[in-house]
Amino acid sequence: MAIRDLQILLIEDDTHIRSILTTALAAAGAIVIPATRGKDAHRIASESKLDLVLLDLGLPDMDGVALIPLLQQACDAPIIVISARFQEQQKVAALDAGADDYLTKPFGIDELQARMRSTLRRSGRATPRPSRSRYEHQGLSVDFDTHQVCLAGKPVHLTPLEFRLLAVLVRQAGKVITHRQLLREVWGPHHEEDDHYLRIYMRQLRSKLEANPAQPRFLLNEPGVGYRLFVE
Ligand code: CA
């Protein structure tokens, strides 16, 4: 999906940033609907057909993190957070609340557009293909039915837990999955704090899937936040 076809809700109370982004995205052909307050944004999300939401976190009437679940109830467009909050816990909070990606201000318009494209590719891939039982990309193939994993055509033997960890990352390839989300999905809700499980199993997975585990090609670390499966 090209940016020129998009209807974008831009939630940003800073007049200067709002105007720069609106101009740049409109120049790329998108239709930008601006909102400065959370309440208005929620109403627009309920009434409009949106393809993407760009969300600042410091809003005059509410915290953007609290707005994320409300937006998700109102529409199914992916949400990219654009915020000056740069601390890891703040990124984790937004991603855990359901944001699809996070961009720290200041950022360039090219980077924003690249993140927009990758978020849209991902959300397009995740929804309309129900029988996606196989992932194949960059020499890595994962069969969700047989649990077989191959690297450059060669089978890789994974333990059931290693497979589950890889499967969570592969199903949302490209997206940062927080430590907490990974622990919950792989080990269960009582293990959300057990970061050491993740470290151990990620090391094992890298040793099986990466040519050089110290410089991983697939299983990327987002320091303090989580992991993502790299897709170019
Ligand atoms: Ca703000």
PDB file of C-alpha atoms and ligand atoms in Angstrom:
ATOM      1  CA  MET A   1       0.000   0.000   0.000  1.00  0.00           C
ATOM      2  CA  ALA A   2       1.499   3.303  -1.094  1.00  0.00           C
ATOM      3  CA  ILE A   3       1.452   6.315   1.190  1.00  0.00           C
ATOM      4  CA  ARG A   4      -0.425   8.270  -1.471  1.00  0.00           C
ATOM      5  CA  ASP A   5      -3.540   6.158  -0.905  1.00  0.00           C
ATOM      6  CA  LEU A   6      -3.697   6.499   2.849  1.00  0.00           C
ATOM      7  CA  GLN A   7      -6.094   8.224   5.171  1.00  0.00           C
ATOM      8  CA  ILE A   8      -4.065   9.097   8.252  1.00  0.00           C
ATOM      9  CA  LEU A   9      -5.177  10.357  11.645  1.00  0.00           C
ATOM     10  CA  LEU A  10      -2.432  12.573  13.058  1.00  0.00           C
ATOM     11  CA  ILE A  11      -2.827  13.176  16.794  1.00  0.00           C
ATOM     12  CA  GLU A  12      -0.350  15.879  17.755  1.00  0.00           C
ATOM     13  CA  ASP A  13      -0.872  18.987  19.848  1.00  0.00           C
ATOM     14  CA  ASP A  14       2.383  20.706  18.850  1.00  0.00           C
ATOM     15  CA  THR A  15       1.362  23.116  16.080  1.00  0.00           C
ATOM     16  CA  HIS A  16       4.787  23.196  14.472  1.00  0.00           C
ATOM     17  CA  ILE A  17       5.238  19.415  14.287  1.00  0.00           C
ATOM     18  CA  ARG A  18       1.638  18.923  13.200  1.00  0.00           C
ATOM     19  CA  SER A  19       2.081  21.359  10.353  1.00  0.00           C
ATOM     20  CA  ILE A  20       5.401  19.847   9.183  1.00  0.00           C
ATOM     21  CA  LEU A  21       3.985  16.322   9.198  1.00  0.00           C
ATOM     22  CA  THR A  22       0.721  17.309   7.556  1.00  0.00           C
ATOM     23  CA  THR A  23       2.543  19.124   4.769  1.00  0.00           C
ATOM     24  CA  ALA A  24       5.032  16.300   4.166  1.00  0.00           C
ATOM     25  CA  LEU A  25       2.439  13.524   4.191  1.00  0.00           C
ATOM     26  CA  ALA A  26       0.017  15.494   2.053  1.00  0.00           C
ATOM     27  CA  ALA A  27       2.859  16.106  -0.409  1.00  0.00           C
ATOM     28  CA  ALA A  28       3.279  12.322  -0.579  1.00  0.00           C
ATOM     29  CA  GLY A  29      -0.405  12.158  -1.494  1.00  0.00           C
ATOM     30  CA  ALA A  30      -1.932  11.034   1.809  1.00  0.00           C
ATOM     31  CA  ILE A  31      -5.065  12.507   3.317  1.00  0.00           C
ATOM     32  CA  VAL A  32      -4.192  13.732   6.796  1.00  0.00           C
ATOM     33  CA  ILE A  33      -6.861  14.310   9.439  1.00  0.00           C
ATOM     34  CA  PRO A  34      -5.308  16.310  12.281  1.00  0.00           C
ATOM     35  CA  ALA A  35      -6.401  16.139  15.904  1.00  0.00           C
ATOM     36  CA  THR A  36      -4.898  17.872  18.917  1.00  0.00           C
ATOM     37  CA  ARG A  37      -6.873  16.283  21.741  1.00  0.00           C
ATOM     38  CA  GLY A  38      -7.438  12.652  22.658  1.00  0.00           C
ATOM     39  CA  LYS A  39     -11.176  13.066  22.853  1.00  0.00           C
ATOM     40  CA  ASP A  40     -11.441  14.439  19.314  1.00  0.00           C
ATOM     41  CA  ALA A  41      -9.082  11.757  18.022  1.00  0.00           C
ATOM     42  CA  HIS A  42     -11.262   9.039  19.516  1.00  0.00           C
ATOM     43  CA  ARG A  43     -14.352  10.485  17.867  1.00  0.00           C
ATOM     44  CA  ILE A  44     -12.627  10.763  14.480  1.00  0.00           C
ATOM     45  CA  ALA A  45     -11.352   7.178  14.770  1.00  0.00           C
ATOM     46  CA  SER A  46     -14.913   5.986  15.414  1.00  0.00           C
ATOM     47  CA  GLU A  47     -16.375   7.903  12.484  1.00  0.00           C
ATOM     48  CA  SER A  48     -13.724   7.689   9.764  1.00  0.00           C
ATOM     49  CA  LYS A  49     -12.210   4.974   7.683  1.00  0.00           C
ATOM     50  CA  LEU A  50      -8.544   5.170   8.688  1.00  0.00           C
ATOM     51  CA  ASP A  51      -5.507   3.345   7.369  1.00  0.00           C
ATOM     52  CA  LEU A  52      -3.004   4.511   9.951  1.00  0.00           C
ATOM     53  CA  VAL A  53      -2.791   6.501  13.187  1.00  0.00           C
ATOM     54  CA  LEU A  54       0.201   8.624  14.217  1.00  0.00           C
ATOM     55  CA  LEU A  55       0.012   9.328  17.929  1.00  0.00           C
ATOM     56  CA  ASP A  56       1.899  11.779  20.113  1.00  0.00           C
ATOM     57  CA  LEU A  57       1.844  10.763  23.785  1.00  0.00           C
ATOM     58  CA  GLY A  58       1.799  14.108  25.581  1.00  0.00           C
ATOM     59  CA  LEU A  59      -1.692  15.377  24.768  1.00  0.00           C
ATOM     60  CA  PRO A  60      -3.501  18.238  26.507  1.00  0.00           C
ATOM     61  CA  ASP A  61      -6.485  16.213  27.741  1.00  0.00           C
ATOM     62  CA  MET A  62      -5.062  12.751  28.311  1.00  0.00           C
ATOM     63  CA  ASP A  63      -2.024  10.534  28.120  1.00  0.00           C
ATOM     64  CA  GLY A  64      -1.543   9.016  24.677  1.00  0.00           C
ATOM     65  CA  VAL A  65      -0.778   5.583  26.149  1.00  0.00           C
ATOM     66  CA  ALA A  66      -4.277   5.495  27.663  1.00  0.00           C
ATOM     67  CA  LEU A  67      -5.705   6.490  24.297  1.00  0.00           C
ATOM     68  CA  ILE A  68      -4.200   3.469  22.496  1.00  0.00           C
ATOM     69  CA  PRO A  69      -6.786   0.870  23.653  1.00  0.00           C
ATOM     70  CA  LEU A  70      -9.617   3.324  22.979  1.00  0.00           C
ATOM     71  CA  LEU A  71      -8.390   3.876  19.426  1.00  0.00           C
ATOM     72  CA  GLN A  72      -8.117   0.139  18.918  1.00  0.00           C
ATOM     73  CA  GLN A  73     -11.718  -0.333  19.977  1.00  0.00           C
ATOM     74  CA  ALA A  74     -12.805   2.428  17.625  1.00  0.00           C
ATOM     75  CA  CYS A  75     -10.891   1.332  14.518  1.00  0.00           C
ATOM     76  CA  ASP A  76      -8.500  -1.335  13.296  1.00  0.00           C
ATOM     77  CA  ALA A  77      -5.833   0.932  11.838  1.00  0.00           C
ATOM     78  CA  PRO A  78      -2.283   0.312  13.080  1.00  0.00           C
ATOM     79  CA  ILE A  79      -0.858   2.891  15.493  1.00  0.00           C
ATOM     80  CA  ILE A  80       2.633   4.370  15.321  1.00  0.00           C
ATOM     81  CA  VAL A  81       3.628   6.372  18.380  1.00  0.00           C
ATOM     82  CA  ILE A  82       5.619   9.524  17.686  1.00  0.00           C
ATOM     83  CA  SER A  83       6.955  10.893  20.924  1.00  0.00           C
ATOM     84  CA  ALA A  84       9.780  12.777  22.545  1.00  0.00           C
ATOM     85  CA  ARG A  85       9.677  10.248  25.399  1.00  0.00           C
ATOM     86  CA  PHE A  86      12.796   8.259  24.842  1.00  0.00           C
ATOM     87  CA  GLN A  87      13.067   6.101  27.931  1.00  0.00           C
ATOM     88  CA  GLU A  88      12.797   2.381  27.508  1.00  0.00           C
ATOM     89  CA  GLN A  89       9.938   1.955  30.016  1.00  0.00           C
ATOM     90  CA  GLN A  90       7.919   4.547  28.108  1.00  0.00           C
ATOM     91  CA  LYS A  91       8.389   2.707  24.833  1.00  0.00           C
ATOM     92  CA  VAL A  92       7.531  -0.560  26.560  1.00  0.00           C
ATOM     93  CA  ALA A  93       4.345   0.967  28.011  1.00  0.00           C
ATOM     94  CA  ALA A  94       3.184   2.155  24.578  1.00  0.00           C
ATOM     95  CA  LEU A  95       4.029  -1.134  22.839  1.00  0.00           C
ATOM     96  CA  ASP A  96       2.439  -3.162  25.632  1.00  0.00           C
ATOM     97  CA  ALA A  97      -0.685  -1.032  25.323  1.00  0.00           C
ATOM     98  CA  GLY A  98      -0.892  -2.159  21.698  1.00  0.00           C
ATOM     99  CA  ALA A  99       1.047   0.368  19.589  1.00  0.00           C
ATOM    100  CA  ASP A 100       2.508  -1.174  16.438  1.00  0.00           C
ATOM    101  CA  ASP A 101       5.688   0.840  16.360  1.00  0.00           C
ATOM    102  CA  TYR A 102       7.438   3.686  18.146  1.00  0.00           C
ATOM    103  CA  LEU A 103       9.411   6.561  16.723  1.00  0.00           C
ATOM    104  CA  THR A 104      11.335   8.902  19.000  1.00  0.00           C
ATOM    105  CA  LYS A 105      11.347  12.615  18.184  1.00  0.00           C
ATOM    106  CA  PRO A 106      13.133  14.176  16.468  1.00  0.00           C
ATOM    107  CA  PHE A 107      12.939  11.952  13.388  1.00  0.00           C
ATOM    108  CA  GLY A 108      13.214  12.516   9.655  1.00  0.00           C
ATOM    109  CA  ILE A 109      10.259  12.281   7.343  1.00  0.00           C
ATOM    110  CA  ASP A 110      12.004   9.518   5.370  1.00  0.00           C
ATOM    111  CA  GLU A 111      12.311   7.386   8.463  1.00  0.00           C
ATOM    112  CA  LEU A 112       8.671   8.009   9.340  1.00  0.00           C
ATOM    113  CA  GLN A 113       7.582   6.954   5.865  1.00  0.00           C
ATOM    114  CA  ALA A 114       9.731   3.816   6.028  1.00  0.00           C
ATOM    115  CA  ARG A 115       8.169   2.865   9.373  1.00  0.00           C
ATOM    116  CA  MET A 116       4.719   3.576   7.977  1.00  0.00           C
ATOM    117  CA  ARG A 117       5.341   1.281   5.018  1.00  0.00           C
ATOM    118  CA  SER A 118       6.691  -1.525   7.178  1.00  0.00           C
ATOM    119  CA  THR A 119       3.798  -1.243   9.648  1.00  0.00           C
ATOM    120  CA  LEU A 120       1.277  -1.356   6.805  1.00  0.00           C
ATOM    121  CA  ARG A 121       2.996  -4.302   5.121  1.00  0.00           C
ATOM    122  CA  ARG A 122       2.851  -6.160   8.401  1.00  0.00           C
ATOM    123  CA  SER A 123      -0.742  -5.384   9.239  1.00  0.00           C
ATOM    124  CA  GLY A 124      -1.802  -6.241   5.680  1.00  0.00           C
ATOM    125  CA  ARG A 125      -0.014  -9.557   5.947  1.00  0.00           C
ATOM    126  CA  ALA A 126      -1.369 -10.383   9.354  1.00  0.00           C
ATOM    127  CA  THR A 127      -5.077  -9.949   8.679  1.00  0.00           C
ATOM    128  CA  PRO A 128      -6.424 -11.017   5.303  1.00  0.00           C
ATOM    129  CA  ARG A 129      -4.612 -14.337   4.977  1.00  0.00           C
ATOM    130  CA  PRO A 130      -6.174 -16.721   7.496  1.00  0.00           C
ATOM    131  CA  SER A 131      -4.353 -19.856   6.371  1.00  0.00           C
ATOM    132  CA  ARG A 132      -0.870 -18.484   6.712  1.00  0.00           C
ATOM    133  CA  SER A 133       0.655 -21.685   7.992  1.00  0.00           C
ATOM    134  CA  ARG A 134       4.060 -21.063   6.550  1.00  0.00           C
ATOM    135  CA  TYR A 135       6.568 -18.233   6.755  1.00  0.00           C
ATOM    136  CA  GLU A 136       9.411 -17.968   4.283  1.00  0.00           C
ATOM    137  CA  HIS A 137      11.711 -15.030   4.029  1.00  0.00           C
ATOM    138  CA  GLN A 138      15.438 -14.362   3.697  1.00  0.00           C
ATOM    139  CA  GLY A 139      16.294 -18.065   3.778  1.00  0.00           C
ATOM    140  CA  LEU A 140      14.366 -18.727   6.974  1.00  0.00           C
ATOM    141  CA  SER A 141      11.290 -20.906   6.684  1.00  0.00           C
ATOM    142  CA  VAL A 142       8.907 -21.809   9.479  1.00  0.00           C
ATOM    143  CA  ASP A 143       6.015 -24.238   9.086  1.00  0.00           C
ATOM    144  CA  PHE A 144       3.442 -23.619  11.800  1.00  0.00           C
ATOM    145  CA  ASP A 145       1.651 -26.939  11.196  1.00  0.00           C
ATOM    146  CA  THR A 146       4.601 -29.313  11.280  1.00  0.00           C
ATOM    147  CA  HIS A 147       6.815 -27.050  13.452  1.00  0.00           C
ATOM    148  CA  GLN A 148       9.620 -27.561  10.985  1.00  0.00           C
ATOM    149  CA  VAL A 149      12.187 -24.801  10.702  1.00  0.00           C
ATOM    150  CA  CYS A 150      14.700 -24.588   7.866  1.00  0.00           C
ATOM    151  CA  LEU A 151      17.578 -22.261   7.278  1.00  0.00           C
ATOM    152  CA  ALA A 152      18.863 -21.991   3.697  1.00  0.00           C
ATOM    153  CA  GLY A 153      16.989 -25.223   2.969  1.00  0.00           C
ATOM    154  CA  LYS A 154      18.543 -27.161   5.856  1.00  0.00           C
ATOM    155  CA  PRO A 155      16.343 -28.351   8.727  1.00  0.00           C
ATOM    156  CA  VAL A 156      17.081 -26.830  12.140  1.00  0.00           C
ATOM    157  CA  HIS A 157      16.022 -28.772  15.199  1.00  0.00           C
ATOM    158  CA  LEU A 158      14.312 -26.612  17.831  1.00  0.00           C
ATOM    159  CA  THR A 159      12.891 -27.631  21.194  1.00  0.00           C
ATOM    160  CA  PRO A 160       9.147 -26.929  21.669  1.00  0.00           C
ATOM    161  CA  LEU A 161       9.866 -23.799  23.727  1.00  0.00           C
ATOM    162  CA  GLU A 162      12.410 -22.506  21.241  1.00  0.00           C
ATOM    163  CA  PHE A 163       9.841 -23.020  18.488  1.00  0.00           C
ATOM    164  CA  ARG A 164       7.157 -21.137  20.392  1.00  0.00           C
ATOM    165  CA  LEU A 165       9.484 -18.216  20.992  1.00  0.00           C
ATOM    166  CA  LEU A 166      10.458 -18.084  17.314  1.00  0.00           C
ATOM    167  CA  ALA A 167       6.814 -18.468  16.258  1.00  0.00           C
ATOM    168  CA  VAL A 168       5.698 -15.424  18.267  1.00  0.00           C
ATOM    169  CA  LEU A 169       8.396 -13.293  16.610  1.00  0.00           C
ATOM    170  CA  VAL A 170       7.755 -14.689  13.132  1.00  0.00           C
ATOM    171  CA  ARG A 171       3.981 -14.210  13.289  1.00  0.00           C
ATOM    172  CA  GLN A 172       4.603 -10.509  13.899  1.00  0.00           C
ATOM    173  CA  ALA A 173       7.773 -10.244  11.848  1.00  0.00           C
ATOM    174  CA  GLY A 174       9.258  -6.771  11.902  1.00  0.00           C
ATOM    175  CA  LYS A 175       7.371  -5.644  14.992  1.00  0.00           C
ATOM    176  CA  VAL A 176       9.084  -5.116  18.326  1.00  0.00           C
ATOM    177  CA  ILE A 177       7.637  -7.572  20.824  1.00  0.00           C
ATOM    178  CA  THR A 178       8.260  -6.528  24.412  1.00  0.00           C
ATOM    179  CA  HIS A 179       9.898  -8.845  26.946  1.00  0.00           C
ATOM    180  CA  ARG A 180       6.628  -8.997  28.835  1.00  0.00           C
ATOM    181  CA  GLN A 181       4.607  -9.985  25.758  1.00  0.00           C
ATOM    182  CA  LEU A 182       7.093 -12.692  24.814  1.00  0.00           C
ATOM    183  CA  LEU A 183       7.181 -14.126  28.330  1.00  0.00           C
ATOM    184  CA  ARG A 184       3.397 -14.136  28.513  1.00  0.00           C
ATOM    185  CA  GLU A 185       2.891 -15.759  25.124  1.00  0.00           C
ATOM    186  CA  VAL A 186       5.622 -18.374  25.430  1.00  0.00           C
ATOM    187  CA  TRP A 187       5.680 -19.203  29.156  1.00  0.00           C
ATOM    188  CA  GLY A 188       2.317 -17.918  30.329  1.00  0.00           C
ATOM    189  CA  PRO A 189       0.882 -15.038  32.370  1.00  0.00           C
ATOM    190  CA  HIS A 190       2.682 -15.997  35.581  1.00  0.00           C
ATOM    191  CA  HIS A 191       6.103 -15.573  34.024  1.00  0.00           C
ATOM    192  CA  GLU A 192       5.950 -11.983  32.805  1.00  0.00           C
ATOM    193  CA  GLU A 193       8.813 -10.984  35.093  1.00  0.00           C
ATOM    194  CA  ASP A 194      11.086 -13.932  34.324  1.00  0.00           C
ATOM    195  CA  ASP A 195      13.433 -12.078  31.997  1.00  0.00           C
ATOM    196  CA  HIS A 196      16.181 -14.645  32.486  1.00  0.00           C
ATOM    197  CA  TYR A 197      14.102 -17.318  30.668  1.00  0.00           C
ATOM    198  CA  LEU A 198      14.044 -15.097  27.669  1.00  0.00           C
ATOM    199  CA  ARG A 199      17.766 -14.410  27.751  1.00  0.00           C
ATOM    200  CA  ILE A 200      18.591 -18.104  27.960  1.00  0.00           C
ATOM    201  CA  TYR A 201      16.215 -19.193  25.218  1.00  0.00           C
ATOM    202  CA  MET A 202      17.087 -16.319  22.934  1.00  0.00           C
ATOM    203  CA  ARG A 203      20.752 -17.276  23.243  1.00  0.00           C
ATOM    204  CA  GLN A 204      19.885 -20.873  22.301  1.00  0.00           C
ATOM    205  CA  LEU A 205      17.759 -19.781  19.394  1.00  0.00           C
ATOM    206  CA  ARG A 206      20.462 -17.482  18.087  1.00  0.00           C
ATOM    207  CA  SER A 207      23.082 -20.202  18.362  1.00  0.00           C
ATOM    208  CA  LYS A 208      20.875 -22.355  16.100  1.00  0.00           C
ATOM    209  CA  LEU A 209      19.702 -19.729  13.624  1.00  0.00           C
ATOM    210  CA  GLU A 210      22.424 -17.121  13.398  1.00  0.00           C
ATOM    211  CA  ALA A 211      25.701 -17.539  11.524  1.00  0.00           C
ATOM    212  CA  ASN A 212      27.212 -15.165  14.067  1.00  0.00           C
ATOM    213  CA  PRO A 213      25.089 -15.110  17.259  1.00  0.00           C
ATOM    214  CA  ALA A 214      26.962 -12.021  18.510  1.00  0.00           C
ATOM    215  CA  GLN A 215      25.821 -10.091  15.438  1.00  0.00           C
ATOM    216  CA  PRO A 216      22.384 -11.488  14.773  1.00  0.00           C
ATOM    217  CA  ARG A 217      20.795 -11.152  11.361  1.00  0.00           C
ATOM    218  CA  PHE A 218      17.273 -12.285  12.264  1.00  0.00           C
ATOM    219  CA  LEU A 219      16.736 -12.079  16.005  1.00  0.00           C
ATOM    220  CA  LEU A 220      17.362  -8.439  16.834  1.00  0.00           C
ATOM    221  CA  ASN A 221      17.555  -6.982  20.303  1.00  0.00           C
ATOM    222  CA  GLU A 222      15.772  -3.729  21.135  1.00  0.00           C
ATOM    223  CA  PRO A 223      17.734  -2.897  24.299  1.00  0.00           C
ATOM    224  CA  GLY A 224      15.544  -2.712  27.391  1.00  0.00           C
ATOM    225  CA  VAL A 225      12.381  -3.119  25.308  1.00  0.00           C
ATOM    226  CA  GLY A 226      12.193  -6.475  23.568  1.00  0.00           C
ATOM    227  CA  TYR A 227      13.075  -8.325  20.386  1.00  0.00           C
ATOM    228  CA  ARG A 228      12.081  -8.207  16.763  1.00  0.00           C
ATOM    229  CA  LEU A 229      12.509 -10.500  13.819  1.00  0.00           C
ATOM    230  CA  PHE A 230      14.319  -8.529  11.158  1.00  0.00           C
ATOM    231  CA  VAL A 231      12.616  -8.120   7.805  1.00  0.00           C
ATOM    232  CA  GLU A 232      14.247  -5.912   5.196  1.00  0.00           C
TER     233      GLU A 232
HETATM  234 CA    CA B   1       2.576  16.745  22.763  1.00  0.00          CA
END
